[in-house]
mmCIF file of C-alpha atoms and ligand atoms in Angstrom:
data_model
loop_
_atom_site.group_PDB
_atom_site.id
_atom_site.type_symbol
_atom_site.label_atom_id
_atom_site.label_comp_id
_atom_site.label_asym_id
_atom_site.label_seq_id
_atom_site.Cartn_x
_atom_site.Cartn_y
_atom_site.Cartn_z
ATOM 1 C CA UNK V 1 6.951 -37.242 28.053
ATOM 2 C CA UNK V 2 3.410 -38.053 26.209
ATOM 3 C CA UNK V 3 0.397 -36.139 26.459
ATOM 4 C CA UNK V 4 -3.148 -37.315 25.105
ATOM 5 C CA UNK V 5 -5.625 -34.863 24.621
ATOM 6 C CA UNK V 6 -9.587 -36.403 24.107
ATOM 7 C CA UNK V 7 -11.679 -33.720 22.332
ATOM 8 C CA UNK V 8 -14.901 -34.219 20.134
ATOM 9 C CA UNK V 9 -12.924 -31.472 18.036
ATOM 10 C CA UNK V 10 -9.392 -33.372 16.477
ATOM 11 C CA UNK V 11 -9.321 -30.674 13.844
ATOM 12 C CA UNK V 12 -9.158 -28.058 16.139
ATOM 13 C CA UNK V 13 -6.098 -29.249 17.053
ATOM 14 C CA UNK V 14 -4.250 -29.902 14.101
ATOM 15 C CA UNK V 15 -1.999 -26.683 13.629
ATOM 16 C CA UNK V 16 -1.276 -25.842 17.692
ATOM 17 C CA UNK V 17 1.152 -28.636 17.673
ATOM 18 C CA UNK V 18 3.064 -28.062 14.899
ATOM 19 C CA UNK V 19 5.035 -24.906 14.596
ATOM 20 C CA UNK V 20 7.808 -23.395 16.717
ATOM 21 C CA UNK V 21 8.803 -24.890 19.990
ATOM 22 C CA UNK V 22 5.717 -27.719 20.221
ATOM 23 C CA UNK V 23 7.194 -28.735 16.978
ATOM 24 C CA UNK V 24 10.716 -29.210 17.387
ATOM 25 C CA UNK V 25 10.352 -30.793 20.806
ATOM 26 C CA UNK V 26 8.388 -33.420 18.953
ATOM 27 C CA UNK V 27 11.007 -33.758 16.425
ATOM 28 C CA UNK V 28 13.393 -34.009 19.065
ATOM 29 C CA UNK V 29 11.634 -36.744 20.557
ATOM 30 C CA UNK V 30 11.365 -34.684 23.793
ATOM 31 C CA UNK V 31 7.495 -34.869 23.596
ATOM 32 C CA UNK V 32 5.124 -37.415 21.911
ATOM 33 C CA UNK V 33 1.295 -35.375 21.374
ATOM 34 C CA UNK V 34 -1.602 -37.923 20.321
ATOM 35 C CA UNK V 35 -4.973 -36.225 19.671
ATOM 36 C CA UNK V 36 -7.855 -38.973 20.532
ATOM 37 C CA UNK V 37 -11.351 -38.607 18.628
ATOM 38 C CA UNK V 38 -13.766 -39.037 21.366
ATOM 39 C CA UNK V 39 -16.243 -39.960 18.388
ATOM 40 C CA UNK V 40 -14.297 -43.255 18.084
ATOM 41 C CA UNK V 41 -15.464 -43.999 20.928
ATOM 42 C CA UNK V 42 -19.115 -44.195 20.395
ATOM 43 C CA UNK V 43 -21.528 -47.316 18.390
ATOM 44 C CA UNK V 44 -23.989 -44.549 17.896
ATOM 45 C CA UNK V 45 -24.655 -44.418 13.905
ATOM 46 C CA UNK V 46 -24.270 -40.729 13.771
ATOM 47 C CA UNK V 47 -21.140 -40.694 16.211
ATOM 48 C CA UNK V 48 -22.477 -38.335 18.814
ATOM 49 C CA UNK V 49 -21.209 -37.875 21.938
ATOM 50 C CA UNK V 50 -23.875 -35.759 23.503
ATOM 51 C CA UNK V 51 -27.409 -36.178 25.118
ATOM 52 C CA UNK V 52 -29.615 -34.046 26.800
ATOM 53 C CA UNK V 53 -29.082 -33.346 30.492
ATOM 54 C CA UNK V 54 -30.991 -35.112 33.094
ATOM 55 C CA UNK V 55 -33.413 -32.271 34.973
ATOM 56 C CA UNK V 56 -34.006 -30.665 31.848
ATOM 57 C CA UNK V 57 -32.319 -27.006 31.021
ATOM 58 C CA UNK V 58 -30.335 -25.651 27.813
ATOM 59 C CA UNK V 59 -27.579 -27.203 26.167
ATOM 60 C CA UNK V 60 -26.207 -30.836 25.725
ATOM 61 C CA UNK V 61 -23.881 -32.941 28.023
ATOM 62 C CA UNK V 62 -20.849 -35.023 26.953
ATOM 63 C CA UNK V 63 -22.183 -38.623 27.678
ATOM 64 C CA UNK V 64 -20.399 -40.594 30.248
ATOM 65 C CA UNK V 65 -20.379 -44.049 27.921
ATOM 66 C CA UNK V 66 -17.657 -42.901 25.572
ATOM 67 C CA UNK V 67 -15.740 -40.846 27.450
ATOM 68 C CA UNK V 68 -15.208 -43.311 29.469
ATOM 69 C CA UNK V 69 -14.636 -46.050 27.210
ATOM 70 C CA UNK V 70 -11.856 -43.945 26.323
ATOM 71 C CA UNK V 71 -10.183 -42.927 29.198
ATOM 72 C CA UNK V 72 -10.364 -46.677 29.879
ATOM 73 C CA UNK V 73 -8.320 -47.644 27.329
ATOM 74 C CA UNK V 74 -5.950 -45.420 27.234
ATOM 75 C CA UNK V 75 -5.232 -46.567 31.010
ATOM 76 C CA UNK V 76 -5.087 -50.045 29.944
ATOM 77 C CA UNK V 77 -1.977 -48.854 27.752
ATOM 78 C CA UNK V 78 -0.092 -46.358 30.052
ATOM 79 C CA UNK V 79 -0.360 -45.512 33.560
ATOM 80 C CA UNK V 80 -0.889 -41.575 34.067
ATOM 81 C CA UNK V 81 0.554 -39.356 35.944
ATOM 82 C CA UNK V 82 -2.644 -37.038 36.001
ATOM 83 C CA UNK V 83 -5.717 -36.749 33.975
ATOM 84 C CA UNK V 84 -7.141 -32.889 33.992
ATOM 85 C CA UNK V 85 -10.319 -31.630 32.834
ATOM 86 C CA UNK V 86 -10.701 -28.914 31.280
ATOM 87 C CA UNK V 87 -12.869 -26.091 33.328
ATOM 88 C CA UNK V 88 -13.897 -23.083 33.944
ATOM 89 C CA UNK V 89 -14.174 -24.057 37.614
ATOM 90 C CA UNK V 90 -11.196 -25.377 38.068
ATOM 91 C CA UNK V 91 -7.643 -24.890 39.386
ATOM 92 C CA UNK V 92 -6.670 -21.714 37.658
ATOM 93 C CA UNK V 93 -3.518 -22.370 35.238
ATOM 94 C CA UNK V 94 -0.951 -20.740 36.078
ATOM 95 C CA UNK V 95 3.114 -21.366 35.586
ATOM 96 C CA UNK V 96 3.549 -23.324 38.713
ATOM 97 C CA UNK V 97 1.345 -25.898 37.832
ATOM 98 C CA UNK V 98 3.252 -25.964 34.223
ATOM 99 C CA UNK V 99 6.403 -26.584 35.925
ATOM 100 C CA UNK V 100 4.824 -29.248 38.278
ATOM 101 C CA UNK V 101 3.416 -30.410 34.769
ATOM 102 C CA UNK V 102 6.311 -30.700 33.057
ATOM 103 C CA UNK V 103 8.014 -33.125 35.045
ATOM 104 C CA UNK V 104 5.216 -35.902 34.585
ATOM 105 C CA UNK V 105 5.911 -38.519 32.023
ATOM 106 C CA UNK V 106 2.417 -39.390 31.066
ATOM 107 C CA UNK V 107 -0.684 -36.857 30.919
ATOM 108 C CA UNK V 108 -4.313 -36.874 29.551
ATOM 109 C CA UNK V 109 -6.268 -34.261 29.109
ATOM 110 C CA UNK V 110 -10.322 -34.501 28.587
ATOM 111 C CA UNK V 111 -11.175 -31.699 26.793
ATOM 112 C CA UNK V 112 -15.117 -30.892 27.399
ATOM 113 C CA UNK V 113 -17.567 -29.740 25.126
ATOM 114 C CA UNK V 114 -21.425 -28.170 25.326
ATOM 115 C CA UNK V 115 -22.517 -27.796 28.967
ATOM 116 C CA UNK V 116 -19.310 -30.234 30.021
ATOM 117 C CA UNK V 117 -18.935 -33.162 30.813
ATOM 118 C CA UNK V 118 -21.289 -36.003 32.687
ATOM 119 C CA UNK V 119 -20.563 -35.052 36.229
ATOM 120 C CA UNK V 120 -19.532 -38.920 37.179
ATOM 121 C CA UNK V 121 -15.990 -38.873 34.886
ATOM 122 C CA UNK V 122 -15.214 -36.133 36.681
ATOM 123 C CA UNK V 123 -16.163 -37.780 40.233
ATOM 124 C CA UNK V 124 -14.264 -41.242 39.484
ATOM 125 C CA UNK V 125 -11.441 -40.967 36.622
ATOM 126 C CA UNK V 126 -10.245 -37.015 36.259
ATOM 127 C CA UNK V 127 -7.471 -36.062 38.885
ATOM 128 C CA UNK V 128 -7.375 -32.999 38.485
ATOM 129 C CA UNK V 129 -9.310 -29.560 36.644
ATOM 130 C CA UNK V 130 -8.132 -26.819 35.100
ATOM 131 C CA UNK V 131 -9.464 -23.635 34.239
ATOM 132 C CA UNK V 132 -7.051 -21.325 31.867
ATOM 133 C CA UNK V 133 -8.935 -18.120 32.985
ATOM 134 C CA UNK V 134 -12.627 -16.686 34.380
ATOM 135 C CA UNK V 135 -14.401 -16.519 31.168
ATOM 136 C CA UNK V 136 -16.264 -19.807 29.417
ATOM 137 C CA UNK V 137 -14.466 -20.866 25.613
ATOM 138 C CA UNK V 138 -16.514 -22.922 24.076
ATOM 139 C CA UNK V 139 -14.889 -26.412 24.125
ATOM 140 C CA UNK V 140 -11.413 -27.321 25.976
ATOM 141 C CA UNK V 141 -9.613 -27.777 23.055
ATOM 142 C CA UNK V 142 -7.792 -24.092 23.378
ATOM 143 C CA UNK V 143 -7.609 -24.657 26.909
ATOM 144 C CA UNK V 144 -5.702 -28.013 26.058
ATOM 145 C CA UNK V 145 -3.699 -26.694 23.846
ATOM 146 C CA UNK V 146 -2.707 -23.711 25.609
ATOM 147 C CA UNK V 147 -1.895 -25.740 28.779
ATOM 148 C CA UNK V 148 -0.005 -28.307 26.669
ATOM 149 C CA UNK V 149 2.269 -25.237 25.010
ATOM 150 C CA UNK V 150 3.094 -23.904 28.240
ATOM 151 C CA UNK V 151 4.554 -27.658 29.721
ATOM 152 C CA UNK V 152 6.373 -28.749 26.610
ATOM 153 C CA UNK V 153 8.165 -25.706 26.594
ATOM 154 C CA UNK V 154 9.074 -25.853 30.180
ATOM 155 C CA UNK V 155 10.548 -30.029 29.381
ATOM 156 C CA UNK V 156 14.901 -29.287 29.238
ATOM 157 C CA UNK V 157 16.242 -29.135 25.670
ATOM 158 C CA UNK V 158 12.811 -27.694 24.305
ATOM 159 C CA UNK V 159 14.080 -24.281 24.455
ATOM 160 C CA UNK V 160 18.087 -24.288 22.897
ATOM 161 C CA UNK V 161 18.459 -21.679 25.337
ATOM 162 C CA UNK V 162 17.573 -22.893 28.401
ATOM 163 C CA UNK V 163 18.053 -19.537 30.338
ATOM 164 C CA UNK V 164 15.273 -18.323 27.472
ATOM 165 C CA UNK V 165 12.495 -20.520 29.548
ATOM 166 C CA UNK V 166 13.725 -19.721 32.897
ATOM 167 C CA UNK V 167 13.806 -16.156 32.637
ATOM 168 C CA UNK V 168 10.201 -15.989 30.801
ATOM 169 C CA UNK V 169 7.708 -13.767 33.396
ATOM 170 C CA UNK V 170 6.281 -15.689 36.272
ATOM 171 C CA UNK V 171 9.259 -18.641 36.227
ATOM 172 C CA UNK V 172 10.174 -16.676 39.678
ATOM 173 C CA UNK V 173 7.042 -14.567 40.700
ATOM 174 C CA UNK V 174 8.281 -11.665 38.509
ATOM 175 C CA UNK V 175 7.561 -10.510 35.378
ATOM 176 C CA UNK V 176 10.027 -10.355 32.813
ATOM 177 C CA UNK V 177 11.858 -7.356 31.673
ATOM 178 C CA UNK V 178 11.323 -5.370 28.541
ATOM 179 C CA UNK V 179 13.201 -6.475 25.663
ATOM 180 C CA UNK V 180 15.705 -4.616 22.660
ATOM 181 C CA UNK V 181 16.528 -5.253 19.529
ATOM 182 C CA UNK V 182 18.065 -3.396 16.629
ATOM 183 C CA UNK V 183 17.921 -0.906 15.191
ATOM 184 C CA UNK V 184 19.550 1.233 18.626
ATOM 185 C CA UNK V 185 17.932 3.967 17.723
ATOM 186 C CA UNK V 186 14.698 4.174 15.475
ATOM 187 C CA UNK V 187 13.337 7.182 14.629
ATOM 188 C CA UNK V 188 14.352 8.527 17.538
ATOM 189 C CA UNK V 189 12.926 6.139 20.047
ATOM 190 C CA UNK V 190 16.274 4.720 21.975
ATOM 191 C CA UNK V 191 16.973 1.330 23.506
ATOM 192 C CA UNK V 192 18.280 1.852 26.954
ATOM 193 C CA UNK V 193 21.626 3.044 27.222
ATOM 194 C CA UNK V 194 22.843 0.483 29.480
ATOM 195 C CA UNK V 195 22.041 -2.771 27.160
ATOM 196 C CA UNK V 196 24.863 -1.639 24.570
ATOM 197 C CA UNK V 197 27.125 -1.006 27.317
ATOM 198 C CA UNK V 198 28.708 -4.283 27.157
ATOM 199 C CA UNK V 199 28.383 -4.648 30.660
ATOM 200 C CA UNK V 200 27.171 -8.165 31.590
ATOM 201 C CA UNK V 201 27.273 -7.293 35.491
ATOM 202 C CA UNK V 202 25.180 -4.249 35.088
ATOM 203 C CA UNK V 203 22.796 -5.529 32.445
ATOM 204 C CA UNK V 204 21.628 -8.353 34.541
ATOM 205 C CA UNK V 205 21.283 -6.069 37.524
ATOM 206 C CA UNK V 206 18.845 -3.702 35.460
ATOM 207 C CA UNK V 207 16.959 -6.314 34.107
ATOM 208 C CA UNK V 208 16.143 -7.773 37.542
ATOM 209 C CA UNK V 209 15.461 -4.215 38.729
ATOM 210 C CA UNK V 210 13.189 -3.386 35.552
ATOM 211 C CA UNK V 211 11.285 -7.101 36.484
ATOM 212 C CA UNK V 212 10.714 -5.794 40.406
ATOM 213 C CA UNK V 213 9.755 -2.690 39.273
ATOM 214 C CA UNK V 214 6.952 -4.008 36.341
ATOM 215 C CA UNK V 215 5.953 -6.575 39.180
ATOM 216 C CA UNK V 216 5.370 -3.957 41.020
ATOM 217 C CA UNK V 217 3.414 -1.869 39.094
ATOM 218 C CA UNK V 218 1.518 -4.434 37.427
ATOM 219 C CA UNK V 219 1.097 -7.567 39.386
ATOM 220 C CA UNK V 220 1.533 -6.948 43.045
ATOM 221 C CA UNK V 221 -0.478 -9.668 43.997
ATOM 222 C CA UNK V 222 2.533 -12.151 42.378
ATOM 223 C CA UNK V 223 5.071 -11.248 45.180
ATOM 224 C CA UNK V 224 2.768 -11.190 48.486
ATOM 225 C CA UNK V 225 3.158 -14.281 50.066
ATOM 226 C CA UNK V 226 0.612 -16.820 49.328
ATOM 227 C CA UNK V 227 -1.512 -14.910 46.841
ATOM 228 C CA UNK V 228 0.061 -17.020 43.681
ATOM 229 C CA UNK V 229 -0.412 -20.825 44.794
HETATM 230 N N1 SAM O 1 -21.234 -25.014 31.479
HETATM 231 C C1 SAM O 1 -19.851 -24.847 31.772
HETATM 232 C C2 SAM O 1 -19.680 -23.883 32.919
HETATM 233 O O1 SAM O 1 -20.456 -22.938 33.005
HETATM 234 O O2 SAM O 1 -18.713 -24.037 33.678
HETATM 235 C C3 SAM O 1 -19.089 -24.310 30.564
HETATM 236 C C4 SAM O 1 -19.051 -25.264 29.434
HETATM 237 S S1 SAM O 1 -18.042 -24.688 28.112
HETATM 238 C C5 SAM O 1 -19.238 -24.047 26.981
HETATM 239 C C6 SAM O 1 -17.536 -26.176 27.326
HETATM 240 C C7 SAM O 1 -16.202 -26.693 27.755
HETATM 241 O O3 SAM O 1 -15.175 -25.785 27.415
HETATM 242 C C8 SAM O 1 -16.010 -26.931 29.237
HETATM 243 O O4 SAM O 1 -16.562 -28.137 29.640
HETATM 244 C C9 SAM O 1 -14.507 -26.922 29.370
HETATM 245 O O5 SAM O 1 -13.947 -28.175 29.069
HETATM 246 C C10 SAM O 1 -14.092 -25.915 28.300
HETATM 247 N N2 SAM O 1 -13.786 -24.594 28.868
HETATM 248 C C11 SAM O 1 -14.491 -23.465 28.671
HETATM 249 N N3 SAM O 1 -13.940 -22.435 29.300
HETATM 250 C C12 SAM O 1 -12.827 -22.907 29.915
HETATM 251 C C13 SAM O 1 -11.834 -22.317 30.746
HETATM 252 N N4 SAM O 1 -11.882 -21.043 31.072
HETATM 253 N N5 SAM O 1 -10.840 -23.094 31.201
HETATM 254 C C14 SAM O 1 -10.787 -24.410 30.873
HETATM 255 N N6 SAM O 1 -11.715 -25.026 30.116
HETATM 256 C C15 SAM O 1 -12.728 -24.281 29.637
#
């Protein structure tokens, strides 16, 4: 799989990539991550890639010439599956659309900047927007990233232990149940009797009934029909 992410930000970038999972998934050749400099893009002297907005108002626009030009060429070199922008008005992330995600071989993600981008990318080349949550960052770059971490890890042999992904909170509409580890007993404060019991059977049955019950209590809305995509 190969995702592109366009930004006006590169450096932002830099470290999300490469630690943990994101890393080794790379090194195993699982993934392939290119980070493309929108400010390549440009013949401007001083490299922007902004202008004021037509109508007048606050704030800058990402100009439609280099984004574009970009988007272009990348095309010219790959065909892709989907190409998202980042927003806060669009489709709103969730693990679903990571799993549907994760089985694409070739994504690009625009990642906006100032007020956004020039409304006419998003009419004629983006295929689909994203929004990571009801609240405005202030580029897409963590939204990229974020979206990015949550497919790569979902792509089989990213995780050594598969089960590790599939059992992660939402993979099923539930969340996922609390988790142990030693000391058994710290200053008093006791790991559930039944996870040192040995008993496989009874352990898996308690986890599943811990995950209805946090559902439950915390996230109703994920098991009524229809209310999570
Ligand atoms: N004027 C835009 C609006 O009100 O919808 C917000 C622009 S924001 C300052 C700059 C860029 O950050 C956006 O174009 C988008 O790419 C990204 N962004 C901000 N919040 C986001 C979110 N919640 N989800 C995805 N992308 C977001």
């Amino acid at each position: 799989m190969r995702i592109d992410i366009i930004t006006v930000l590169p450096e932002l970038l830099e470290s999300p990539f490469n630690h943990s999972i994101v890393k080794r998934a790379k090194e195993k050749g699982l993934v392939e991550i290119n980070i493309i400099n929108l400010r390549d893009f440009t013949t401007d002297k001083y490299k922007s890639v902004d202008d004021y907005a037509f109508g007048g108002g606050a704030g800058m626009v990402m100009m439609i010439e280099p984004v574009y030009k970009a988007i272009e060429k990348l095309k010219s070199e790959r065909e892709y599956d989907e190409i998202i922008y980042t927003s806060p008005d669009g489709e709103k992330f969730n693990q679903k659309i990571a799993n549907q995600l994760s089985l694409k071989n070739n994504i690009l993600i625009l990642a906006g900047h100032y007020k956004g981008v020039d409304q006419r990318i998003r009419d004629h080349l983006i295929t689909r927007e994203i929004s990571i949550g009801d609240y405005v960052l202030s580029g897409g770059e963590l939204p990229a990233a974020a979206i990015t971490d949550a497919i790569v890890r979902l792509i089989p042999g990213a995780i050594s232990d598969e089960q590790s992904a599939l059992s992660d909170s939402f993979q099923d509409d539930l969340l996922a149940p609390p988790v142990y580890t030693r000391p058994a007993d710290f200053n008093g404060w006791k790991v559930p009797h039944i996870l040192l019991s040995g008993h496989a059977a009874e352990i898996e049955n308690w986890r599943h009934e811990q995950s209805l019950e946090r559902t439950e209590r915390l996230r109703p809305d994920l098991t009524r029909e229809g209310e999570n995509g």
